[in-house]
PDB file of C-alpha atoms in Angstrom:
ATOM      1  CA  MET A   1      -0.121   0.007   0.012  1.00 63.00           C
ATOM      2  CA  ALA A   2       1.484   3.265  -1.051  1.00 71.00           C
ATOM      3  CA  ASN A   3       2.400   5.887   1.738  1.00 85.00           C
ATOM      4  CA  SER A   4      -0.725   8.156   2.208  1.00 88.00           C
ATOM      5  CA  LEU A   5       1.367  11.474   1.692  1.00 86.00           C
ATOM      6  CA  GLU A   6       2.697  10.139  -1.695  1.00 92.00           C
ATOM      7  CA  LEU A   7      -0.782   9.328  -2.963  1.00 96.00           C
ATOM      8  CA  PHE A   8      -0.748  13.187  -3.326  1.00 97.00           C
ATOM      9  CA  SER A   9       2.514  14.065  -5.226  1.00 97.00           C
ATOM     10  CA  LEU A  10       2.427  15.008  -8.616  1.00 98.00           C
ATOM     11  CA  LYS A  11       6.186  14.121  -9.209  1.00 98.00           C
ATOM     12  CA  GLY A  12       6.393  12.565 -12.644  1.00 97.00           C
ATOM     13  CA  LYS A  13       3.105  14.173 -14.163  1.00 98.00           C
ATOM     14  CA  VAL A  14       2.740  16.805 -16.639  1.00 98.00           C
ATOM     15  CA  ALA A  15      -0.201  19.497 -15.951  1.00 98.00           C
ATOM     16  CA  PHE A  16      -1.683  21.512 -18.712  1.00 98.00           C
ATOM     17  CA  ILE A  17      -3.896  24.476 -17.224  1.00 98.00           C
ATOM     18  CA  THR A  18      -5.796  27.097 -19.090  1.00 98.00           C
ATOM     19  CA  GLY A  19      -6.473  30.614 -17.465  1.00 97.00           C
ATOM     20  CA  ALA A  20      -3.072  29.958 -15.503  1.00 98.00           C
ATOM     21  CA  SER A  21      -1.913  33.669 -15.523  1.00 96.00           C
ATOM     22  CA  THR A  22      -3.959  34.708 -12.555  1.00 95.00           C
ATOM     23  CA  GLY A  23      -6.491  34.030  -9.715  1.00 96.00           C
ATOM     24  CA  ILE A  24      -7.271  30.341  -9.324  1.00 98.00           C
ATOM     25  CA  GLY A  25      -5.463  29.096 -12.238  1.00 98.00           C
ATOM     26  CA  LEU A  26      -2.056  30.671 -10.792  1.00 98.00           C
ATOM     27  CA  ALA A  27      -2.670  29.272  -7.621  1.00 98.00           C
ATOM     28  CA  VAL A  28      -3.231  25.782  -9.244  1.00 98.00           C
ATOM     29  CA  ALA A  29      -0.179  25.787 -11.133  1.00 98.00           C
ATOM     30  CA  ARG A  30       1.962  26.793  -8.441  1.00 98.00           C
ATOM     31  CA  ALA A  31       0.365  24.362  -6.050  1.00 98.00           C
ATOM     32  CA  PHE A  32       1.157  21.487  -9.014  1.00 98.00           C
ATOM     33  CA  ALA A  33       4.561  22.621  -9.355  1.00 98.00           C
ATOM     34  CA  GLN A  34       5.284  22.417  -5.717  1.00 98.00           C
ATOM     35  CA  ALA A  35       3.840  19.351  -5.818  1.00 98.00           C
ATOM     36  CA  GLY A  36       6.249  17.930  -8.629  1.00 98.00           C
ATOM     37  CA  ALA A  37       4.444  18.452 -11.771  1.00 98.00           C
ATOM     38  CA  ASP A  38       5.827  19.971 -15.015  1.00 98.00           C
ATOM     39  CA  ILE A  39       3.172  22.696 -16.054  1.00 98.00           C
ATOM     40  CA  ALA A  40       2.133  23.558 -19.671  1.00 98.00           C
ATOM     41  CA  PHE A  41       0.893  27.130 -18.555  1.00 98.00           C
ATOM     42  CA  GLY A  42      -1.872  28.178 -20.788  1.00 98.00           C
ATOM     43  CA  TYR A  43      -3.148  32.014 -20.977  1.00 98.00           C
ATOM     44  CA  ASN A  44      -4.562  34.363 -23.316  1.00 96.00           C
ATOM     45  CA  SER A  45      -4.120  37.825 -22.525  1.00 91.00           C
ATOM     46  CA  SER A  46      -2.364  38.650 -19.751  1.00 93.00           C
ATOM     47  CA  PRO A  47       0.934  40.502 -20.594  1.00 92.00           C
ATOM     48  CA  SER A  48       2.986  39.360 -17.956  1.00 95.00           C
ATOM     49  CA  ALA A  49       2.183  35.432 -18.444  1.00 97.00           C
ATOM     50  CA  ILE A  50       5.449  34.453 -20.066  1.00 97.00           C
ATOM     51  CA  GLU A  51       7.372  36.424 -17.232  1.00 98.00           C
ATOM     52  CA  THR A  52       4.916  34.600 -14.349  1.00 98.00           C
ATOM     53  CA  ALA A  53       5.865  30.907 -16.063  1.00 98.00           C
ATOM     54  CA  ALA A  54       9.532  31.724 -16.011  1.00 98.00           C
ATOM     55  CA  ARG A  55       9.265  33.007 -12.383  1.00 98.00           C
ATOM     56  CA  LEU A  56       7.314  29.756 -11.321  1.00 98.00           C
ATOM     57  CA  SER A  57       9.760  27.578 -13.017  1.00 98.00           C
ATOM     58  CA  GLN A  58      12.476  29.235 -11.049  1.00 98.00           C
ATOM     59  CA  GLU A  59      10.682  29.245  -7.719  1.00 97.00           C
ATOM     60  CA  THR A  60       9.823  25.403  -7.976  1.00 98.00           C
ATOM     61  CA  GLY A  61      12.601  24.059 -10.026  1.00 98.00           C
ATOM     62  CA  ARG A  62       9.907  22.196 -12.414  1.00 98.00           C
ATOM     63  CA  LYS A  63       9.542  22.909 -16.060  1.00 98.00           C
ATOM     64  CA  VAL A  64       7.016  25.469 -17.096  1.00 98.00           C
ATOM     65  CA  VAL A  65       6.301  26.566 -20.525  1.00 98.00           C
ATOM     66  CA  ALA A  66       3.898  29.240 -21.355  1.00 98.00           C
ATOM     67  CA  TYR A  67       1.024  28.831 -24.471  1.00 98.00           C
ATOM     68  CA  LYS A  68      -1.210  31.642 -25.752  1.00 98.00           C
ATOM     69  CA  VAL A  69      -4.471  29.806 -25.791  1.00 98.00           C
ATOM     70  CA  PRO A  70      -7.622  31.386 -26.444  1.00 98.00           C
ATOM     71  CA  VAL A  71      -9.803  28.364 -25.486  1.00 98.00           C
ATOM     72  CA  ALA A  72     -12.861  30.129 -27.750  1.00 98.00           C
ATOM     73  CA  GLN A  73     -10.780  29.367 -30.765  1.00 98.00           C
ATOM     74  CA  SER A  74     -11.179  25.422 -31.284  1.00 98.00           C
ATOM     75  CA  ALA A  75      -8.329  25.604 -34.069  1.00 98.00           C
ATOM     76  CA  VAL A  76      -5.719  26.931 -31.850  1.00 98.00           C
ATOM     77  CA  VAL A  77      -6.847  24.725 -28.858  1.00 98.00           C
ATOM     78  CA  GLU A  78      -6.086  21.708 -30.802  1.00 98.00           C
ATOM     79  CA  GLN A  79      -2.895  23.063 -31.802  1.00 98.00           C
ATOM     80  CA  VAL A  80      -1.901  23.722 -28.649  1.00 98.00           C
ATOM     81  CA  VAL A  81      -2.829  20.388 -27.143  1.00 98.00           C
ATOM     82  CA  GLN A  82      -0.661  18.697 -29.637  1.00 98.00           C
ATOM     83  CA  ASP A  83       2.091  21.538 -28.833  1.00 98.00           C
ATOM     84  CA  VAL A  84       2.146  20.224 -25.191  1.00 98.00           C
ATOM     85  CA  ALA A  85       1.922  16.903 -26.128  1.00 98.00           C
ATOM     86  CA  ASN A  86       5.218  17.248 -27.918  1.00 98.00           C
ATOM     87  CA  GLU A  87       7.080  19.148 -25.928  1.00 98.00           C
ATOM     88  CA  PHE A  88       6.203  17.068 -22.913  1.00 98.00           C
ATOM     89  CA  GLY A  89       6.119  13.621 -24.322  1.00 98.00           C
ATOM     90  CA  LYS A  90       2.520  13.203 -22.515  1.00 98.00           C
ATOM     91  CA  ILE A  91      -0.397  14.918 -20.597  1.00 98.00           C
ATOM     92  CA  ASP A  92      -1.278  13.323 -17.320  1.00 98.00           C
ATOM     93  CA  VAL A  93      -3.568  16.175 -15.991  1.00 98.00           C
ATOM     94  CA  VAL A  94      -5.626  18.915 -17.419  1.00 98.00           C
ATOM     95  CA  VAL A  95      -7.113  21.725 -15.728  1.00 98.00           C
ATOM     96  CA  SER A  96      -9.909  23.508 -17.797  1.00 98.00           C
ATOM     97  CA  ASN A  97      -9.928  26.838 -15.737  1.00 98.00           C
ATOM     98  CA  ALA A  98     -10.069  29.569 -18.185  1.00 97.00           C
ATOM     99  CA  GLY A  99     -13.243  31.713 -17.832  1.00 96.00           C
ATOM    100  CA  ILE A 100     -15.112  34.992 -17.880  1.00 95.00           C
ATOM    101  CA  THR A 101     -17.923  36.682 -15.859  1.00 91.00           C
ATOM    102  CA  TRP A 102     -21.219  38.377 -16.864  1.00 88.00           C
ATOM    103  CA  THR A 103     -21.436  41.886 -16.154  1.00 81.00           C
ATOM    104  CA  SER A 104     -24.350  42.824 -18.132  1.00 80.00           C
ATOM    105  CA  GLY A 105     -27.141  42.661 -15.593  1.00 81.00           C
ATOM    106  CA  GLU A 106     -30.378  40.995 -16.599  1.00 84.00           C
ATOM    107  CA  LEU A 107     -30.484  38.746 -19.632  1.00 86.00           C
ATOM    108  CA  ILE A 108     -32.855  40.946 -21.232  1.00 80.00           C
ATOM    109  CA  GLU A 109     -31.046  44.287 -20.737  1.00 80.00           C
ATOM    110  CA  PRO A 110     -28.046  43.927 -23.434  1.00 77.00           C
ATOM    111  CA  GLU A 111     -29.060  45.466 -26.597  1.00 73.00           C
ATOM    112  CA  ASP A 112     -27.463  42.886 -28.721  1.00 78.00           C
ATOM    113  CA  HIS A 113     -26.658  39.064 -28.322  1.00 90.00           C
ATOM    114  CA  LYS A 114     -22.673  39.992 -28.077  1.00 91.00           C
ATOM    115  CA  ALA A 115     -22.191  39.479 -24.481  1.00 91.00           C
ATOM    116  CA  TRP A 116     -24.076  36.288 -24.313  1.00 93.00           C
ATOM    117  CA  GLN A 117     -22.345  34.824 -27.152  1.00 95.00           C
ATOM    118  CA  GLU A 118     -19.109  35.755 -25.592  1.00 95.00           C
ATOM    119  CA  ILE A 119     -19.681  33.954 -22.105  1.00 95.00           C
ATOM    120  CA  ILE A 120     -21.094  30.749 -23.991  1.00 97.00           C
ATOM    121  CA  ASP A 121     -18.187  30.780 -26.637  1.00 98.00           C
ATOM    122  CA  VAL A 122     -15.391  31.136 -23.448  1.00 98.00           C
ATOM    123  CA  ASN A 123     -17.126  29.493 -20.796  1.00 98.00           C
ATOM    124  CA  VAL A 124     -19.153  26.299 -22.608  1.00 98.00           C
ATOM    125  CA  ASN A 125     -17.587  26.178 -26.025  1.00 98.00           C
ATOM    126  CA  GLY A 126     -14.156  26.619 -24.779  1.00 98.00           C
ATOM    127  CA  ASN A 127     -14.213  23.955 -22.281  1.00 98.00           C
ATOM    128  CA  TYR A 128     -15.795  21.679 -24.839  1.00 98.00           C
ATOM    129  CA  TYR A 129     -12.714  22.477 -27.125  1.00 98.00           C
ATOM    130  CA  VAL A 130     -10.400  21.634 -24.601  1.00 98.00           C
ATOM    131  CA  ALA A 131     -12.017  18.487 -23.486  1.00 98.00           C
ATOM    132  CA  LYS A 132     -11.928  17.559 -26.753  1.00 98.00           C
ATOM    133  CA  ALA A 133      -8.649  17.924 -27.584  1.00 98.00           C
ATOM    134  CA  VAL A 134      -7.243  16.672 -24.594  1.00 98.00           C
ATOM    135  CA  GLY A 135      -9.564  13.391 -24.632  1.00 98.00           C
ATOM    136  CA  ARG A 136      -8.200  12.460 -27.710  1.00 98.00           C
ATOM    137  CA  VAL A 137      -4.594  12.579 -26.068  1.00 98.00           C
ATOM    138  CA  PHE A 138      -5.984  10.794 -23.134  1.00 98.00           C
ATOM    139  CA  LYS A 139      -7.768   8.115 -25.145  1.00 98.00           C
ATOM    140  CA  SER A 140      -4.241   7.411 -26.766  1.00 98.00           C
ATOM    141  CA  GLN A 141      -2.127   7.046 -23.650  1.00 98.00           C
ATOM    142  CA  GLY A 142      -5.168   5.175 -21.965  1.00 98.00           C
ATOM    143  CA  TYR A 143      -5.137   7.550 -19.009  1.00 98.00           C
ATOM    144  CA  GLY A 144      -5.762  11.137 -17.945  1.00 98.00           C
ATOM    145  CA  SER A 145      -7.446  13.249 -15.568  1.00 98.00           C
ATOM    146  CA  LEU A 146      -9.500  16.346 -16.579  1.00 99.00           C
ATOM    147  CA  ILE A 147     -10.705  18.655 -13.944  1.00 99.00           C
ATOM    148  CA  PHE A 148     -13.003  21.748 -15.092  1.00 98.00           C
ATOM    149  CA  THR A 149     -13.564  24.836 -12.779  1.00 98.00           C
ATOM    150  CA  SER A 150     -17.042  25.175 -12.447  1.00 98.00           C
ATOM    151  CA  SER A 151     -18.974  27.224  -9.999  1.00 98.00           C
ATOM    152  CA  ILE A 152     -21.679  27.181  -7.154  1.00 97.00           C
ATOM    153  CA  SER A 153     -23.336  29.420  -9.504  1.00 97.00           C
ATOM    154  CA  ALA A 154     -24.191  26.247 -11.542  1.00 98.00           C
ATOM    155  CA  GLN A 155     -26.330  25.109  -8.787  1.00 96.00           C
ATOM    156  CA  ILE A 156     -27.957  28.456  -7.319  1.00 95.00           C
ATOM    157  CA  VAL A 157     -29.528  32.026  -8.539  1.00 95.00           C
ATOM    158  CA  ASN A 158     -26.926  34.349  -7.156  1.00 91.00           C
ATOM    159  CA  ILE A 159     -28.154  37.305  -5.412  1.00 88.00           C
ATOM    160  CA  PRO A 160     -28.308  40.409  -5.553  1.00 90.00           C
ATOM    161  CA  GLN A 161     -26.519  40.618  -8.764  1.00 89.00           C
ATOM    162  CA  ARG A 162     -28.306  39.535 -11.984  1.00 90.00           C
ATOM    163  CA  GLN A 163     -26.019  36.867 -13.905  1.00 92.00           C
ATOM    164  CA  ALA A 164     -28.313  34.446 -15.354  1.00 93.00           C
ATOM    165  CA  ALA A 165     -25.844  33.916 -18.195  1.00 93.00           C
ATOM    166  CA  TYR A 166     -22.861  32.733 -16.332  1.00 95.00           C
ATOM    167  CA  ASN A 167     -24.988  30.624 -14.058  1.00 96.00           C
ATOM    168  CA  ILE A 168     -26.251  28.865 -17.123  1.00 97.00           C
ATOM    169  CA  SER A 169     -22.632  28.579 -18.742  1.00 98.00           C
ATOM    170  CA  LYS A 170     -21.395  27.086 -15.505  1.00 98.00           C
ATOM    171  CA  ALA A 171     -24.121  24.595 -14.962  1.00 98.00           C
ATOM    172  CA  ALA A 172     -23.128  23.561 -18.657  1.00 98.00           C
ATOM    173  CA  VAL A 173     -19.680  22.878 -17.330  1.00 98.00           C
ATOM    174  CA  THR A 174     -20.770  20.645 -14.557  1.00 98.00           C
ATOM    175  CA  SER A 175     -23.109  18.603 -16.624  1.00 98.00           C
ATOM    176  CA  LEU A 176     -20.385  18.332 -19.631  1.00 98.00           C
ATOM    177  CA  SER A 177     -17.963  16.813 -16.845  1.00 98.00           C
ATOM    178  CA  LYS A 178     -20.394  14.584 -15.191  1.00 98.00           C
ATOM    179  CA  ASN A 179     -21.276  13.297 -18.790  1.00 98.00           C
ATOM    180  CA  LEU A 180     -17.801  12.919 -19.781  1.00 98.00           C
ATOM    181  CA  ALA A 181     -16.831  11.055 -16.813  1.00 98.00           C
ATOM    182  CA  VAL A 182     -19.280   8.198 -18.260  1.00 98.00           C
ATOM    183  CA  GLU A 183     -18.051   8.322 -21.536  1.00 98.00           C
ATOM    184  CA  TRP A 184     -14.425   8.501 -20.573  1.00 98.00           C
ATOM    185  CA  ALA A 185     -14.699   5.775 -17.812  1.00 98.00           C
ATOM    186  CA  SER A 186     -12.355   3.360 -19.611  1.00 98.00           C
ATOM    187  CA  PHE A 187      -9.475   5.769 -20.096  1.00 98.00           C
ATOM    188  CA  ALA A 188      -9.810   8.942 -18.074  1.00 98.00           C
ATOM    189  CA  ARG A 189     -11.291  10.406 -14.962  1.00 98.00           C
ATOM    190  CA  VAL A 190     -13.511  13.556 -15.189  1.00 99.00           C
ATOM    191  CA  ASN A 191     -14.180  15.705 -12.270  1.00 99.00           C
ATOM    192  CA  SER A 192     -14.872  19.431 -11.238  1.00 98.00           C
ATOM    193  CA  VAL A 193     -14.554  21.952  -8.608  1.00 98.00           C
ATOM    194  CA  SER A 194     -17.226  24.417  -7.739  1.00 98.00           C
ATOM    195  CA  PRO A 195     -15.971  27.402  -5.755  1.00 98.00           C
ATOM    196  CA  GLY A 196     -17.838  30.075  -3.967  1.00 97.00           C
ATOM    197  CA  TYR A 197     -16.966  33.687  -3.936  1.00 95.00           C
ATOM    198  CA  THR A 198     -13.391  33.967  -4.417  1.00 96.00           C
ATOM    199  CA  VAL A 199     -10.940  36.840  -4.531  1.00 94.00           C
ATOM    200  CA  THR A 200      -9.697  36.904  -8.130  1.00 90.00           C
ATOM    201  CA  GLU A 201      -9.672  39.168 -10.889  1.00 82.00           C
ATOM    202  CA  ILE A 202     -12.900  37.652 -12.051  1.00 78.00           C
ATOM    203  CA  THR A 203     -14.673  39.424  -9.197  1.00 82.00           C
ATOM    204  CA  LYS A 204     -13.367  42.822  -9.483  1.00 78.00           C
ATOM    205  CA  PHE A 205     -16.815  43.830 -10.904  1.00 81.00           C
ATOM    206  CA  ALA A 206     -18.058  44.045  -7.392  1.00 85.00           C
ATOM    207  CA  ASP A 207     -18.200  46.933  -5.252  1.00 87.00           C
ATOM    208  CA  ALA A 208     -17.744  47.105  -1.445  1.00 90.00           C
ATOM    209  CA  GLU A 209     -21.389  47.097  -1.015  1.00 93.00           C
ATOM    210  CA  LEU A 210     -22.098  43.753  -3.094  1.00 92.00           C
ATOM    211  CA  LYS A 211     -18.995  42.088  -1.551  1.00 92.00           C
ATOM    212  CA  GLU A 212     -20.192  42.652   1.973  1.00 94.00           C
ATOM    213  CA  GLN A 213     -23.641  40.937   0.736  1.00 94.00           C
ATOM    214  CA  TRP A 214     -21.784  38.185  -0.257  1.00 93.00           C
ATOM    215  CA  LYS A 215     -20.090  37.521   2.948  1.00 95.00           C
ATOM    216  CA  LYS A 216     -23.286  38.077   4.783  1.00 95.00           C
ATOM    217  CA  LEU A 217     -24.750  35.208   2.755  1.00 95.00           C
ATOM    218  CA  THR A 218     -21.513  32.869   3.477  1.00 97.00           C
ATOM    219  CA  PRO A 219     -21.667  31.252   6.867  1.00 97.00           C
ATOM    220  CA  VAL A 220     -17.877  31.919   7.471  1.00 98.00           C
ATOM    221  CA  GLY A 221     -18.356  35.549   6.630  1.00 97.00           C
ATOM    222  CA  ARG A 222     -15.707  36.014   4.003  1.00 97.00           C
ATOM    223  CA  GLU A 223     -14.412  35.145   0.463  1.00 96.00           C
ATOM    224  CA  ALA A 224     -12.019  32.576  -0.242  1.00 97.00           C
ATOM    225  CA  LEU A 225      -8.592  33.131  -1.150  1.00 97.00           C
ATOM    226  CA  PRO A 226      -7.174  30.953  -4.381  1.00 97.00           C
ATOM    227  CA  ASP A 227      -4.779  28.846  -2.139  1.00 98.00           C
ATOM    228  CA  GLU A 228      -7.787  27.574  -0.246  1.00 98.00           C
ATOM    229  CA  LEU A 229      -9.080  25.672  -3.384  1.00 98.00           C
ATOM    230  CA  VAL A 230      -5.869  24.143  -4.432  1.00 98.00           C
ATOM    231  CA  GLY A 231      -6.271  20.934  -2.451  1.00 98.00           C
ATOM    232  CA  ALA A 232      -9.227  19.694  -4.720  1.00 98.00           C
ATOM    233  CA  TYR A 233      -7.272  20.263  -7.591  1.00 98.00           C
ATOM    234  CA  ILE A 234      -4.520  18.375  -6.231  1.00 98.00           C
ATOM    235  CA  TYR A 235      -6.718  15.445  -5.073  1.00 98.00           C
ATOM    236  CA  PHE A 236      -8.248  15.073  -8.462  1.00 98.00           C
ATOM    237  CA  ALA A 237      -4.858  15.082 -10.166  1.00 98.00           C
ATOM    238  CA  SER A 238      -3.048  12.724  -7.874  1.00 98.00           C
ATOM    239  CA  ASN A 239      -3.318   9.260  -7.487  1.00 97.00           C
ATOM    240  CA  ALA A 240      -5.367   9.628  -4.328  1.00 97.00           C
ATOM    241  CA  SER A 241      -8.237   9.906  -6.279  1.00 98.00           C
ATOM    242  CA  THR A 242      -8.049   6.896  -8.910  1.00 97.00           C
ATOM    243  CA  PHE A 243     -11.845   5.755  -7.956  1.00 98.00           C
ATOM    244  CA  THR A 244     -12.931   9.345  -8.093  1.00 98.00           C
ATOM    245  CA  THR A 245     -14.802  10.440 -11.501  1.00 98.00           C
ATOM    246  CA  GLY A 246     -17.778  12.258 -11.958  1.00 98.00           C
ATOM    247  CA  ALA A 247     -17.465  14.303  -8.755  1.00 98.00           C
ATOM    248  CA  ASP A 248     -18.172  17.892  -8.332  1.00 98.00           C
ATOM    249  CA  LEU A 249     -16.679  19.109  -5.268  1.00 98.00           C
ATOM    250  CA  VAL A 250     -17.984  22.523  -3.560  1.00 98.00           C
ATOM    251  CA  ILE A 251     -16.005  25.042  -1.534  1.00 98.00           C
ATOM    252  CA  ASP A 252     -17.851  27.577  -0.707  1.00 98.00           C
ATOM    253  CA  GLY A 253     -17.385  28.592   3.009  1.00 98.00           C
ATOM    254  CA  GLY A 254     -21.062  26.978   3.438  1.00 98.00           C
ATOM    255  CA  TYR A 255     -22.873  29.527   1.209  1.00 97.00           C
ATOM    256  CA  THR A 256     -24.906  26.954  -0.606  1.00 96.00           C
ATOM    257  CA  LEU A 257     -25.913  25.489   2.807  1.00 96.00           C
ATOM    258  CA  VAL A 258     -28.187  28.391   3.882  1.00 89.00           C
TER     259      VAL A 258
END
């Protein structure tokens, strides 16, 4: 029987993480590298992503290579996944984390469909494109672990802000994760993490008053820090979870309990 701590080691593994340049993605990339994984560091528009990846490599002693990957562009996703597989020789773990939020208010408010299309393109189609590309790699290898970043918003209607489009997109992510867990059961595991309100760039739209309301609705009385989420990702990425697939782990300070 393996040592319990060794089960959580990522030594020798290769992890591809989208949306890795900030927030949850960056915290996961750092945690994975500290746990022994080499990192394919996916980013889109961050001007400092390449420098961040280089600094992470220097800090952890792991191989970290930055890849520009706008997840809403299927052809680019396919090429980047192939580039990662060629560069590292394999892909053990993929964290499909890239996403955007909805700040347009009630669903009927925008005068055109641009905001809706953008959130569907990134949050729904982007996750599908990543899954499709890495699924081929996993099937060829005969193993792999795909982890989606979903949200508690997949399960609830957030208040007081109006964000139906975001909630719908995250519900799709959670459902995609569960469906792929069944479809891929013979060769890969698929799980999702659903954070509650977390201090990241994606929540910068919220003013102090709105954030105070979030805190009042959360039993522990505050937002999460990205580092408080990484244990879930390490579990799903590691050999500690070899019989875990189709799970959605909610980390929300008790928000969805009340």
